[in-house]
mmCIF file of C-alpha atoms in Angstrom:
data_model
loop_
_atom_site.group_PDB
_atom_site.id
_atom_site.type_symbol
_atom_site.label_atom_id
_atom_site.label_comp_id
_atom_site.label_asym_id
_atom_site.label_seq_id
_atom_site.Cartn_x
_atom_site.Cartn_y
_atom_site.Cartn_z
ATOM 1 C CA UNK A 1 -0.044 0.019 -0.079
ATOM 2 C CA UNK A 2 2.688 2.641 0.960
ATOM 3 C CA UNK A 3 4.817 1.823 -2.080
ATOM 4 C CA UNK A 4 1.819 2.361 -4.318
ATOM 5 C CA UNK A 5 1.192 5.669 -2.754
ATOM 6 C CA UNK A 6 4.885 6.512 -3.260
ATOM 7 C CA UNK A 7 4.702 5.542 -6.911
ATOM 8 C CA UNK A 8 1.686 7.778 -7.492
ATOM 9 C CA UNK A 9 3.390 10.606 -5.966
ATOM 10 C CA UNK A 10 6.557 10.043 -7.843
ATOM 11 C CA UNK A 11 4.600 10.073 -11.139
ATOM 12 C CA UNK A 12 4.745 13.321 -12.976
ATOM 13 C CA UNK A 13 1.667 14.900 -14.971
ATOM 14 C CA UNK A 14 3.041 13.612 -18.179
ATOM 15 C CA UNK A 15 3.099 9.985 -17.073
ATOM 16 C CA UNK A 16 -0.480 10.190 -15.635
ATOM 17 C CA UNK A 17 -1.696 11.533 -18.853
ATOM 18 C CA UNK A 18 0.088 9.128 -21.115
ATOM 19 C CA UNK A 19 -0.800 5.824 -19.038
ATOM 20 C CA UNK A 20 -3.619 4.934 -21.243
ATOM 21 C CA UNK A 21 -1.446 4.759 -24.219
ATOM 22 C CA UNK A 22 0.506 2.017 -22.612
ATOM 23 C CA UNK A 23 -2.130 -0.086 -20.769
ATOM 24 C CA UNK A 24 -4.953 -0.072 -23.574
ATOM 25 C CA UNK A 25 -4.091 -2.074 -26.443
ATOM 26 C CA UNK A 26 -4.072 -0.247 -29.850
ATOM 27 C CA UNK A 27 -4.591 3.208 -28.393
ATOM 28 C CA UNK A 28 -1.046 4.460 -29.464
ATOM 29 C CA UNK A 29 -1.366 2.938 -32.894
ATOM 30 C CA UNK A 30 -4.811 4.373 -33.569
ATOM 31 C CA UNK A 31 -3.616 7.968 -32.463
ATOM 32 C CA UNK A 32 -0.640 7.662 -34.628
ATOM 33 C CA UNK A 33 -2.696 6.675 -37.631
ATOM 34 C CA UNK A 34 -5.309 9.315 -36.971
ATOM 35 C CA UNK A 35 -2.653 12.042 -36.416
ATOM 36 C CA UNK A 36 -0.665 11.051 -39.552
ATOM 37 C CA UNK A 37 -3.716 10.837 -41.869
ATOM 38 C CA UNK A 38 -5.248 14.132 -40.521
ATOM 39 C CA UNK A 39 -1.873 15.890 -41.028
ATOM 40 C CA UNK A 40 -1.475 14.440 -44.494
ATOM 41 C CA UNK A 41 -5.067 15.393 -45.692
ATOM 42 C CA UNK A 42 -4.914 18.867 -44.168
ATOM 43 C CA UNK A 43 -1.590 19.839 -45.560
ATOM 44 C CA UNK A 44 -2.484 18.317 -49.006
ATOM 45 C CA UNK A 45 -5.767 20.142 -49.047
ATOM 46 C CA UNK A 46 -3.976 23.392 -48.149
ATOM 47 C CA UNK A 47 -1.437 22.835 -50.925
ATOM 48 C CA UNK A 48 -4.131 22.399 -53.573
ATOM 49 C CA UNK A 49 -6.727 24.904 -52.377
ATOM 50 C CA UNK A 50 -4.688 27.463 -50.187
ATOM 51 C CA UNK A 51 -7.648 27.725 -47.969
ATOM 52 C CA UNK A 52 -6.462 27.245 -44.286
ATOM 53 C CA UNK A 53 -10.009 26.879 -42.919
ATOM 54 C CA UNK A 54 -10.991 24.164 -45.354
ATOM 55 C CA UNK A 55 -7.599 22.389 -44.841
ATOM 56 C CA UNK A 56 -7.877 22.543 -41.011
ATOM 57 C CA UNK A 57 -11.483 21.272 -41.167
ATOM 58 C CA UNK A 58 -10.714 18.387 -43.322
ATOM 59 C CA UNK A 59 -7.724 17.435 -41.148
ATOM 60 C CA UNK A 60 -9.702 17.267 -38.034
ATOM 61 C CA UNK A 61 -12.648 15.296 -39.610
ATOM 62 C CA UNK A 62 -9.976 12.974 -41.165
ATOM 63 C CA UNK A 63 -8.432 12.504 -37.673
ATOM 64 C CA UNK A 64 -11.717 12.090 -36.113
ATOM 65 C CA UNK A 65 -12.772 9.243 -38.457
ATOM 66 C CA UNK A 66 -9.471 7.392 -39.012
ATOM 67 C CA UNK A 67 -8.546 7.176 -35.214
ATOM 68 C CA UNK A 68 -11.664 5.466 -33.957
ATOM 69 C CA UNK A 69 -11.634 3.260 -37.274
ATOM 70 C CA UNK A 70 -8.101 2.221 -36.683
ATOM 71 C CA UNK A 71 -8.525 1.476 -33.030
ATOM 72 C CA UNK A 72 -11.616 -0.632 -33.552
ATOM 73 C CA UNK A 73 -10.027 -2.537 -36.508
ATOM 74 C CA UNK A 74 -6.992 -3.306 -34.345
ATOM 75 C CA UNK A 75 -9.116 -4.325 -31.257
ATOM 76 C CA UNK A 76 -11.106 -6.430 -33.748
ATOM 77 C CA UNK A 77 -8.004 -8.090 -35.105
ATOM 78 C CA UNK A 78 -6.492 -8.836 -31.624
ATOM 79 C CA UNK A 79 -9.910 -10.372 -30.620
ATOM 80 C CA UNK A 80 -9.860 -12.722 -33.605
ATOM 81 C CA UNK A 81 -6.293 -13.680 -32.852
ATOM 82 C CA UNK A 82 -7.229 -14.527 -29.339
ATOM 83 C CA UNK A 83 -10.143 -16.545 -30.567
ATOM 84 C CA UNK A 84 -8.031 -18.532 -32.995
ATOM 85 C CA UNK A 85 -5.599 -19.164 -30.085
ATOM 86 C CA UNK A 86 -8.286 -20.384 -27.943
ATOM 87 C CA UNK A 87 -9.615 -22.754 -30.767
ATOM 88 C CA UNK A 88 -6.161 -24.159 -31.354
ATOM 89 C CA UNK A 89 -5.264 -25.093 -27.808
ATOM 90 C CA UNK A 90 -6.708 -28.444 -26.739
ATOM 91 C CA UNK A 91 -9.574 -28.773 -24.228
ATOM 92 C CA UNK A 92 -8.209 -29.378 -20.690
ATOM 93 C CA UNK A 93 -11.494 -30.891 -19.354
ATOM 94 C CA UNK A 94 -11.334 -34.612 -19.158
ATOM 95 C CA UNK A 95 -13.851 -36.299 -21.346
ATOM 96 C CA UNK A 96 -16.667 -38.372 -19.766
ATOM 97 C CA UNK A 97 -16.271 -41.949 -19.719
ATOM 98 C CA UNK A 98 -19.344 -44.134 -19.524
ATOM 99 C CA UNK A 99 -17.496 -46.999 -17.860
ATOM 100 C CA UNK A 100 -16.603 -44.874 -14.750
ATOM 101 C CA UNK A 101 -18.226 -46.366 -11.744
ATOM 102 C CA UNK A 102 -18.418 -43.024 -9.718
ATOM 103 C CA UNK A 103 -20.591 -41.524 -12.356
ATOM 104 C CA UNK A 104 -24.106 -40.988 -11.538
ATOM 105 C CA UNK A 105 -25.459 -41.521 -14.969
ATOM 106 C CA UNK A 106 -23.833 -44.811 -15.351
ATOM 107 C CA UNK A 107 -25.149 -45.895 -11.940
ATOM 108 C CA UNK A 108 -28.694 -44.833 -12.881
ATOM 109 C CA UNK A 109 -28.288 -46.838 -16.296
ATOM 110 C CA UNK A 110 -27.055 -49.982 -14.464
ATOM 111 C CA UNK A 111 -30.026 -49.811 -12.069
ATOM 112 C CA UNK A 112 -32.598 -49.907 -14.917
#
């Protein structure tokens, strides 16, 4: 308990703010994809139209669409990977054997 409180006191503002990027899977990647795509679309729009307002609006909208899309796609891909891993591992539960004497089902079957 005491060491946890000391660790919290030692953490700076920057590490408290950036903690979700390290704990939640796919967050960092999603923000990087969103930022890069928003920056690219905003700069390219500005180069073609020379309109700062239109370029910044498009950059923000692109970020707002790409970032959650990238996040959910990455989480879905990780979910599918974990599901395949679970399907590929053998079952750890022992199969039911009908000739087991301790089973209630086999005792009921023998009595009839």
